[in-house]
CSV table of C-alpha atoms and ligand atoms in Angstrom, one decimal:
chain,number,residue,atom,x,y,z
A,1,MET,CA,158.6,124.1,42.3
A,2,ALA,CA,156.6,121.6,40.3
A,3,ARG,CA,154.3,122.9,37.6
A,4,ALA,CA,150.6,121.9,37.8
A,5,TYR,CA,148.5,120.7,34.9
A,6,ASN,CA,146.4,123.7,33.9
A,7,PHE,CA,143.1,123.1,32.0
A,8,CYS,CA,142.0,126.7,32.1
A,9,ALA,CA,139.9,127.9,29.2
A,10,GLY,CA,141.8,131.2,29.0
A,11,PRO,CA,144.2,132.7,29.8
A,12,ALA,CA,145.6,129.2,29.3
A,13,SER,CA,148.7,127.1,29.5
A,14,LEU,CA,151.8,128.1,27.6
A,15,PRO,CA,154.5,125.7,26.4
A,16,GLU,CA,157.1,125.2,29.0
A,17,PRO,CA,160.1,125.7,26.6
A,18,VAL,CA,158.5,129.1,25.8
A,19,LEU,CA,158.3,130.1,29.4
A,20,GLU,CA,161.9,128.9,30.0
A,21,GLN,CA,163.2,131.0,27.1
A,22,ALA,CA,161.3,134.0,28.2
A,23,ARG,CA,162.8,133.6,31.7
A,24,ARG,CA,166.3,133.3,30.2
A,25,GLU,CA,165.8,136.4,28.1
A,26,MET,CA,164.0,138.4,30.8
A,27,MET,CA,166.8,140.6,32.0
A,28,ASP,CA,168.9,140.7,28.9
A,29,TRP,CA,167.5,140.0,25.5
A,30,GLN,CA,170.2,138.6,23.2
A,31,GLY,CA,173.0,140.6,24.8
A,32,LYS,CA,171.2,144.0,24.4
A,33,GLY,CA,171.2,144.6,28.1
A,34,LEU,CA,167.4,145.0,28.4
A,35,SER,CA,164.1,143.1,28.5
A,36,VAL,CA,161.8,143.0,25.5
A,37,MET,CA,159.3,144.8,27.7
A,38,GLU,CA,161.6,147.8,27.9
A,39,MET,CA,162.2,148.2,24.2
A,40,SER,CA,160.8,150.9,22.0
A,41,HIS,CA,158.3,149.4,19.6
A,42,ARG,CA,160.1,151.3,16.9
A,43,SER,CA,163.5,149.9,17.7
A,44,ASP,CA,165.3,147.6,15.2
A,45,GLU,CA,165.1,144.8,17.9
A,46,MET,CA,161.3,145.0,18.4
A,47,VAL,CA,160.6,145.5,14.7
A,48,GLY,CA,162.7,142.4,14.1
A,49,ILE,CA,160.9,140.4,16.7
A,50,ALA,CA,157.5,141.5,15.3
A,51,SER,CA,158.2,140.8,11.7
A,52,GLU,CA,159.8,137.4,12.5
A,53,ALA,CA,156.6,136.5,14.4
A,54,GLU,CA,154.5,137.4,11.5
A,55,LYS,CA,156.7,135.5,9.1
A,56,ASP,CA,156.5,132.4,11.3
A,57,LEU,CA,152.7,132.7,11.6
A,58,ARG,CA,152.3,133.0,7.8
A,59,GLU,CA,154.4,129.9,7.4
A,60,LEU,CA,152.5,127.9,10.0
A,61,MET,CA,149.1,128.7,8.7
A,62,GLY,CA,150.0,129.1,5.0
A,63,ILE,CA,148.7,132.7,4.9
A,64,PRO,CA,149.1,134.1,1.3
A,65,ASN,CA,150.4,137.6,0.6
A,66,ASP,CA,147.0,138.9,-0.4
A,67,TYR,CA,146.1,138.7,3.3
A,68,ALA,CA,147.2,141.2,5.9
A,69,VAL,CA,148.1,140.0,9.4
A,70,LEU,CA,147.4,142.4,12.2
A,71,PHE,CA,148.6,142.3,15.8
A,72,LEU,CA,146.1,144.3,17.8
A,73,GLN,CA,144.7,144.9,21.3
A,74,GLY,CA,141.1,144.7,22.7
A,75,GLY,CA,140.6,141.0,22.5
A,76,ALA,CA,138.3,139.1,20.3
A,77,THR,CA,135.5,141.2,21.9
A,78,ALA,CA,136.8,144.4,20.2
A,79,GLN,CA,136.6,142.6,16.9
A,80,PHE,CA,132.9,142.1,17.4
A,81,SER,CA,132.6,145.8,16.7
A,82,ALA,CA,135.6,146.3,14.4
A,83,ILE,CA,134.3,143.7,12.0
A,84,PRO,CA,131.0,145.4,11.1
A,85,LEU,CA,132.7,148.8,11.2
A,86,ASN,CA,135.3,147.7,8.6
A,87,LEU,CA,133.4,145.1,6.6
A,88,LEU,CA,129.9,146.4,6.1
A,89,ARG,CA,131.4,148.6,3.2
A,90,GLY,CA,128.2,150.5,2.7
A,91,ARG,CA,125.9,147.5,3.0
A,92,SER,CA,123.2,147.3,5.6
A,93,SER,CA,123.1,143.6,6.6
A,94,ALA,CA,125.3,140.8,7.7
A,95,ASP,CA,124.7,137.1,8.4
A,96,TYR,CA,125.4,135.4,11.7
A,97,VAL,CA,125.4,131.7,12.7
A,98,VAL,CA,124.6,131.2,16.4
A,99,THR,CA,126.1,128.0,17.9
A,100,GLY,CA,126.7,129.2,21.5
A,101,GLN,CA,127.6,132.0,23.7
A,102,TRP,CA,130.5,133.5,21.8
A,103,SER,CA,128.6,133.7,18.5
A,104,LYS,CA,125.7,135.2,20.4
A,105,LYS,CA,127.9,137.9,21.7
A,106,ALA,CA,129.3,138.6,18.3
A,107,LEU,CA,125.7,138.8,17.0
A,108,GLU,CA,124.6,141.2,19.7
A,109,GLU,CA,127.4,143.6,19.0
A,110,GLY,CA,126.8,143.3,15.2
A,111,LYS,CA,123.3,144.4,15.8
A,112,ARG,CA,124.5,147.8,16.9
A,113,TYR,CA,125.9,148.5,13.4
A,114,ALA,CA,124.0,146.3,11.0
A,115,ASN,CA,120.8,144.4,10.3
A,116,ALA,CA,122.4,141.3,11.8
A,117,ASN,CA,120.5,138.2,10.6
A,118,VAL,CA,120.6,134.9,12.4
A,119,VAL,CA,120.8,132.5,9.4
A,120,ALA,CA,121.1,129.4,11.6
A,121,SER,CA,121.0,128.6,15.3
A,122,SER,CA,121.3,125.5,17.4
A,123,LYS,CA,119.4,127.0,20.3
A,124,ASP,CA,116.8,124.3,20.2
A,125,THR,CA,119.4,121.7,21.1
A,126,ASN,CA,120.8,123.9,23.8
A,127,PHE,CA,123.8,124.5,21.6
A,128,SER,CA,124.9,120.9,21.5
A,129,THR,CA,124.9,120.6,17.7
A,130,ILE,CA,125.7,122.5,14.6
A,131,PRO,CA,122.8,123.2,12.3
A,132,ALA,CA,123.0,121.3,8.9
A,133,PHE,CA,124.4,123.7,6.3
A,134,ASP,CA,121.4,123.0,3.9
A,135,THR,CA,119.1,124.7,6.5
A,136,TRP,CA,121.1,128.0,6.6
A,137,LYS,CA,119.1,130.9,5.2
A,138,LEU,CA,122.0,132.8,3.6
A,139,ASP,CA,121.6,136.2,2.1
A,140,PRO,CA,123.8,136.6,-1.1
A,141,ASN,CA,123.8,140.4,-0.4
A,142,ALA,CA,125.1,140.2,3.1
A,143,ALA,CA,128.3,142.1,3.8
A,144,TYR,CA,129.8,139.0,5.4
A,145,LEU,CA,128.9,135.7,7.1
A,146,HIS,CA,130.1,135.4,10.7
A,147,TYR,CA,130.5,132.1,12.6
A,148,THR,CA,132.5,130.7,15.5
A,149,PRO,CA,134.4,127.5,14.5
A,150,ASN,CA,134.9,126.5,18.1
A,151,GLU,CA,132.5,127.5,20.9
A,152,THR,CA,134.8,127.6,23.9
A,153,ILE,CA,132.1,127.4,26.5
A,154,GLY,CA,129.8,124.7,24.9
A,155,GLY,CA,132.7,122.7,23.4
A,156,VAL,CA,131.2,122.6,19.9
A,157,GLU,CA,133.5,122.6,16.9
A,158,PHE,CA,133.0,122.8,13.1
A,159,PHE,CA,135.1,120.2,11.2
A,160,TRP,CA,133.9,121.7,7.9
A,161,THR,CA,134.1,125.2,6.5
A,162,PRO,CA,130.8,126.8,5.4
A,163,ASP,CA,130.6,127.7,1.7
A,164,SER,CA,129.6,131.4,1.7
A,165,GLY,CA,130.0,131.9,-2.0
A,166,ASP,CA,131.1,135.5,-2.8
A,167,VAL,CA,130.1,136.7,0.7
A,168,PRO,CA,133.3,137.1,2.8
A,169,LEU,CA,133.5,134.4,5.5
A,170,VAL,CA,134.4,135.7,8.9
A,171,ALA,CA,135.6,133.4,11.7
A,172,ASP,CA,136.2,133.9,15.4
A,173,MET,CA,139.0,131.3,15.8
A,174,SER,CA,139.9,132.4,19.3
A,175,SER,CA,139.9,128.9,20.8
A,176,THR,CA,140.8,126.8,17.8
A,177,ILE,CA,143.5,128.7,15.9
A,178,LEU,CA,146.7,126.8,15.4
A,179,SER,CA,145.2,123.6,16.7
A,180,ARG,CA,145.1,122.1,13.2
A,181,PRO,CA,145.6,123.3,9.6
A,182,VAL,CA,143.0,125.5,8.0
A,183,ASP,CA,142.7,126.7,4.4
A,184,VAL,CA,143.0,130.5,4.9
A,185,THR,CA,141.9,131.2,1.4
A,186,LYS,CA,138.4,130.2,2.2
A,187,PHE,CA,138.1,133.1,4.6
A,188,GLY,CA,137.6,136.9,4.3
A,189,LEU,CA,138.7,137.4,7.8
A,190,ILE,CA,140.0,135.2,10.7
A,191,TYR,CA,140.4,136.7,14.2
A,192,ALA,CA,141.5,135.3,17.5
A,193,GLY,CA,142.3,136.6,21.0
A,194,ALA,CA,145.7,135.3,21.9
A,195,GLN,CA,145.2,133.9,25.4
A,196,LYS,CA,144.0,130.4,24.3
A,197,ASN,CA,146.4,129.0,21.7
A,198,ILE,CA,148.7,131.9,20.8
A,199,GLY,CA,150.2,133.5,23.8
A,200,PRO,CA,149.4,135.8,26.7
A,201,ALA,CA,146.2,137.9,27.0
A,202,GLY,CA,146.4,141.4,25.5
A,203,LEU,CA,147.2,140.5,21.9
A,204,THR,CA,144.6,139.8,19.2
A,205,ILE,CA,145.4,138.6,15.7
A,206,VAL,CA,143.4,139.5,12.7
A,207,ILE,CA,144.1,137.9,9.3
A,208,VAL,CA,142.2,139.8,6.6
A,209,ARG,CA,142.0,139.6,2.8
A,210,ARG,CA,143.5,142.9,1.5
A,211,ASP,CA,140.7,143.6,-0.9
A,212,LEU,CA,138.3,144.1,2.1
A,213,LEU,CA,140.5,146.9,3.5
A,214,GLY,CA,140.1,150.6,3.1
A,215,LYS,CA,136.3,150.7,3.2
A,216,ALA,CA,135.7,151.3,6.9
A,217,HIS,CA,132.7,153.3,8.1
A,218,ALA,CA,133.7,157.0,8.6
A,219,MET,CA,133.1,156.8,12.3
A,220,THR,CA,135.4,153.8,12.8
A,221,PRO,CA,137.9,154.6,15.6
A,222,THR,CA,141.3,155.0,14.0
A,223,ILE,CA,142.9,152.2,15.9
A,224,MET,CA,140.1,149.9,14.8
A,225,ASP,CA,140.6,150.7,11.1
A,226,TYR,CA,142.2,147.7,9.5
A,227,GLN,CA,143.7,149.6,6.6
A,228,ILE,CA,145.4,152.1,9.0
A,229,GLN,CA,146.7,149.2,11.1
A,230,ALA,CA,148.0,147.4,8.0
A,231,ASP,CA,149.6,150.6,6.6
A,232,ASN,CA,151.4,151.0,10.0
A,233,ASP,CA,152.5,147.3,10.5
A,234,SER,CA,150.1,147.2,13.5
A,235,MET,CA,152.2,150.0,15.1
A,236,TYR,CA,149.8,152.9,14.6
A,237,ASN,CA,150.1,153.2,18.4
A,238,THR,CA,152.1,151.2,20.9
A,239,PRO,CA,151.3,147.5,20.3
A,240,PRO,CA,151.4,144.9,23.1
A,241,THR,CA,155.1,144.3,22.5
A,242,TYR,CA,155.8,141.6,25.1
A,243,ALA,CA,152.7,139.6,24.2
A,244,TRP,CA,153.8,139.8,20.6
A,245,TYR,CA,157.3,138.5,21.5
A,246,LEU,CA,155.8,135.6,23.5
A,247,ALA,CA,153.5,134.8,20.6
A,248,GLY,CA,156.6,134.7,18.4
A,249,LEU,CA,158.2,132.2,20.7
A,250,VAL,CA,155.0,130.0,20.6
A,251,PHE,CA,155.2,130.1,16.8
A,252,LYS,CA,158.8,128.9,16.9
A,253,TRP,CA,157.8,126.1,19.3
A,254,LEU,CA,155.0,125.0,17.0
A,255,LYS,CA,157.5,124.7,14.2
A,256,THR,CA,159.5,122.2,16.3
A,257,GLN,CA,156.3,120.2,16.9
A,258,GLY,CA,155.7,119.4,13.3
A,259,GLY,CA,153.6,122.6,12.7
A,260,LEU,CA,149.9,122.5,12.6
A,261,ALA,CA,149.6,119.0,11.1
A,262,GLY,CA,151.8,117.7,14.0
A,263,MET,CA,149.6,119.6,16.5
A,264,GLU,CA,146.4,118.1,15.0
A,265,LYS,CA,147.7,114.6,15.5
A,266,VAL,CA,148.5,115.2,19.2
A,267,ASN,CA,145.3,117.1,19.7
A,268,ARG,CA,143.1,114.4,18.2
A,269,ARG,CA,144.8,111.8,20.4
A,270,LYS,CA,144.4,113.9,23.5
A,271,ALA,CA,140.7,114.7,23.0
A,272,GLY,CA,140.0,111.2,21.7
A,273,LYS,CA,141.3,109.6,24.9
A,274,LEU,CA,139.2,111.9,27.1
A,275,TYR,CA,136.0,111.5,25.1
A,276,ASP,CA,136.4,107.7,24.9
A,277,TYR,CA,136.9,107.6,28.6
A,278,ILE,CA,133.9,109.8,29.3
A,279,ASP,CA,131.6,107.9,27.0
A,280,ASN,CA,132.6,104.5,28.4
A,281,SER,CA,132.7,105.5,32.1
A,282,GLY,CA,129.0,105.1,32.7
A,283,TYR,CA,129.6,108.0,35.1
A,284,TYR,CA,130.6,111.2,33.3
A,285,LYS,CA,128.7,112.7,30.4
A,286,ASN,CA,129.5,115.1,27.5
A,287,PRO,CA,126.4,116.6,25.9
A,288,VAL,CA,127.7,117.5,22.5
A,289,GLU,CA,126.8,115.5,19.3
A,290,VAL,CA,129.8,113.3,18.5
A,291,ALA,CA,130.6,114.8,15.1
A,292,SER,CA,130.9,118.3,16.5
A,293,ARG,CA,132.9,117.7,19.7
A,294,SER,CA,135.6,120.2,20.2
A,295,LEU,CA,139.3,119.1,20.2
A,296,MET,CA,140.1,122.0,22.6
A,297,ASN,CA,137.3,122.4,25.1
A,298,ILE,CA,135.7,119.3,26.6
A,299,PRO,CA,132.8,119.9,29.0
A,300,PHE,CA,131.6,117.1,31.1
A,301,THR,CA,129.2,116.5,34.0
A,302,LEU,CA,129.2,114.2,37.0
A,303,PRO,CA,126.1,112.1,38.0
A,304,ARG,CA,125.1,114.6,40.7
A,305,GLU,CA,125.8,118.3,41.1
A,306,GLU,CA,126.8,117.9,44.7
A,307,LEU,CA,129.8,115.9,43.5
A,308,ASP,CA,131.3,118.9,41.7
A,309,LYS,CA,133.0,120.5,44.7
A,310,PRO,CA,134.7,117.4,46.0
A,311,PHE,CA,135.7,116.6,42.4
A,312,LEU,CA,137.4,119.9,42.0
A,313,LYS,CA,139.0,119.7,45.4
A,314,GLY,CA,140.5,116.3,44.7
A,315,ALA,CA,141.7,117.4,41.3
A,316,GLU,CA,143.5,120.4,42.7
A,317,ALA,CA,145.2,118.2,45.3
A,318,ARG,CA,146.6,116.2,42.3
A,319,GLY,CA,147.8,119.3,40.5
A,320,LEU,CA,144.9,119.4,38.0
A,321,LEU,CA,143.8,123.0,37.9
A,322,ASN,CA,140.9,125.0,36.5
A,323,LEU,CA,138.5,122.2,35.6
A,324,LYS,CA,135.4,124.1,36.8
A,325,GLY,CA,132.9,124.6,33.9
A,326,HIS,CA,131.8,128.0,32.8
A,327,ARG,CA,129.6,129.7,35.3
A,328,SER,CA,126.7,129.7,32.8
A,329,VAL,CA,126.7,126.0,32.2
A,330,GLY,CA,128.1,124.4,35.4
A,331,GLY,CA,129.7,121.0,35.5
A,332,MET,CA,133.4,120.6,34.4
A,333,ARG,CA,135.4,121.7,31.4
A,334,ALA,CA,138.8,120.5,30.5
A,335,SER,CA,140.5,122.8,28.0
A,336,VAL,CA,143.3,120.9,26.3
A,337,TYR,CA,144.9,123.5,24.1
A,338,ASN,CA,148.2,122.9,22.2
A,339,ALA,CA,150.3,123.7,25.3
A,340,VAL,CA,148.5,121.2,27.5
A,341,PRO,CA,150.7,118.0,27.3
A,342,GLU,CA,149.3,114.5,26.7
A,343,SER,CA,150.5,113.6,30.2
A,344,ALA,CA,148.0,116.1,31.6
A,345,VAL,CA,145.1,114.3,29.9
A,346,ASP,CA,146.4,110.9,31.1
A,347,THR,CA,146.7,112.1,34.7
A,348,LEU,CA,143.2,113.6,34.5
A,349,ILE,CA,141.7,110.3,33.2
A,350,GLU,CA,143.4,108.5,36.1
A,351,TYR,CA,142.0,110.9,38.6
A,352,MET,CA,138.5,110.7,37.0
A,353,LYS,CA,138.6,106.9,37.3
A,354,ASP,CA,139.6,107.0,40.9
A,355,PHE,CA,137.0,109.6,41.7
A,356,ALA,CA,134.2,107.6,40.0
A,357,SER,CA,135.1,104.4,41.8
A,358,GLN,CA,135.2,106.2,45.2
A,359,ASN,CA,131.9,108.1,44.6
A,360,ALA,CA,129.7,105.6,42.8
B,1,PLP,C1,137.7,133.8,24.7
B,1,PLP,C2,136.9,134.0,23.5
B,1,PLP,C3,136.4,135.3,23.2
B,1,PLP,C4,136.7,136.5,24.1
B,1,PLP,O1,138.0,136.9,23.9
B,1,PLP,P1,138.5,138.3,24.7
B,1,PLP,O2,139.9,138.3,24.2
B,1,PLP,O3,138.3,138.1,26.1
B,1,PLP,O4,137.8,139.4,24.1
B,1,PLP,C5,135.7,135.4,22.1
B,1,PLP,N1,135.4,134.4,21.3
B,1,PLP,C6,135.8,133.1,21.6
B,1,PLP,C7,135.5,132.0,20.7
B,1,PLP,C8,136.6,132.9,22.7
B,1,PLP,O5,137.0,131.7,23.0
């Protein structure tokens, strides 16, 4: 059976060599006579798989030893609550930057625990821009500054890192992690649900500076307490073992692709081609300011809404799947994560050209 090109925003494409290896190892992992899914999380085998994945992630992202790496459940959404519970550290307020729907959700959850202040928002441009840093109303006493480096729905990405001074910088990197190098030392905490660029749904990665641990609010659920998870190597309870194993395979694959610098090159080429085509087509449009256009999530519209359905139908017939935009914004969205090959983008552009000429 031929594999389609999958532009889903999440759960998203996985690298084919990873799926092939998982298939080979499904019934009998490395001669042990069982699947990774069937292993005790306390077994030497699973503990080995888990620590190897952490080692590879540390290497790929350059994560220093004064940061803990946690492999958790609950998605990025659980972190919207875990972050204030762990990082308020007796303070009453936290700063939030709102650049789209995910940062808004993080803010709303933050409000349950803290005086969550909106220090900057791009609402007045319908979230198609990033507010200039010199307009941000930062509070030097905030417990942390939260932002969303890539808005998965709006397709808006930061290509610079906010300078939060001594206030810990917290980033929801769910849809940009591993797409290009980042300087981890600029962050107090980085988190990401796995199902975009890391692996299957069900795993969430938290990278947190160790000096921020151990000060969780007393009512923090035990499994959400970063210190307890760090002390237990993310195995305080049963972790998502199979998702962790698959993430480990993705990290190994990334190392064969030239690491994150290698990925960035390919990702810039892929996104660049698609934006260039959209801009020059005189047919399709992307609403985002050029300097903040996401490398991972590329929304676009057709000249008339009634063309959406036939566009999607024709795409599917060519094996181009999941191009429908988020229900809240309409139009189309091509998510071109690490595992989406350049040939997928080329095929999509060919289809877009044909569709435009046949539906002028
Ligand atoms: C997908 C996504 C989320 C939600 O992740 P869940 O794992 O479903 O909780 C949050 N933030 C961003 C930026 C996302 O892309």
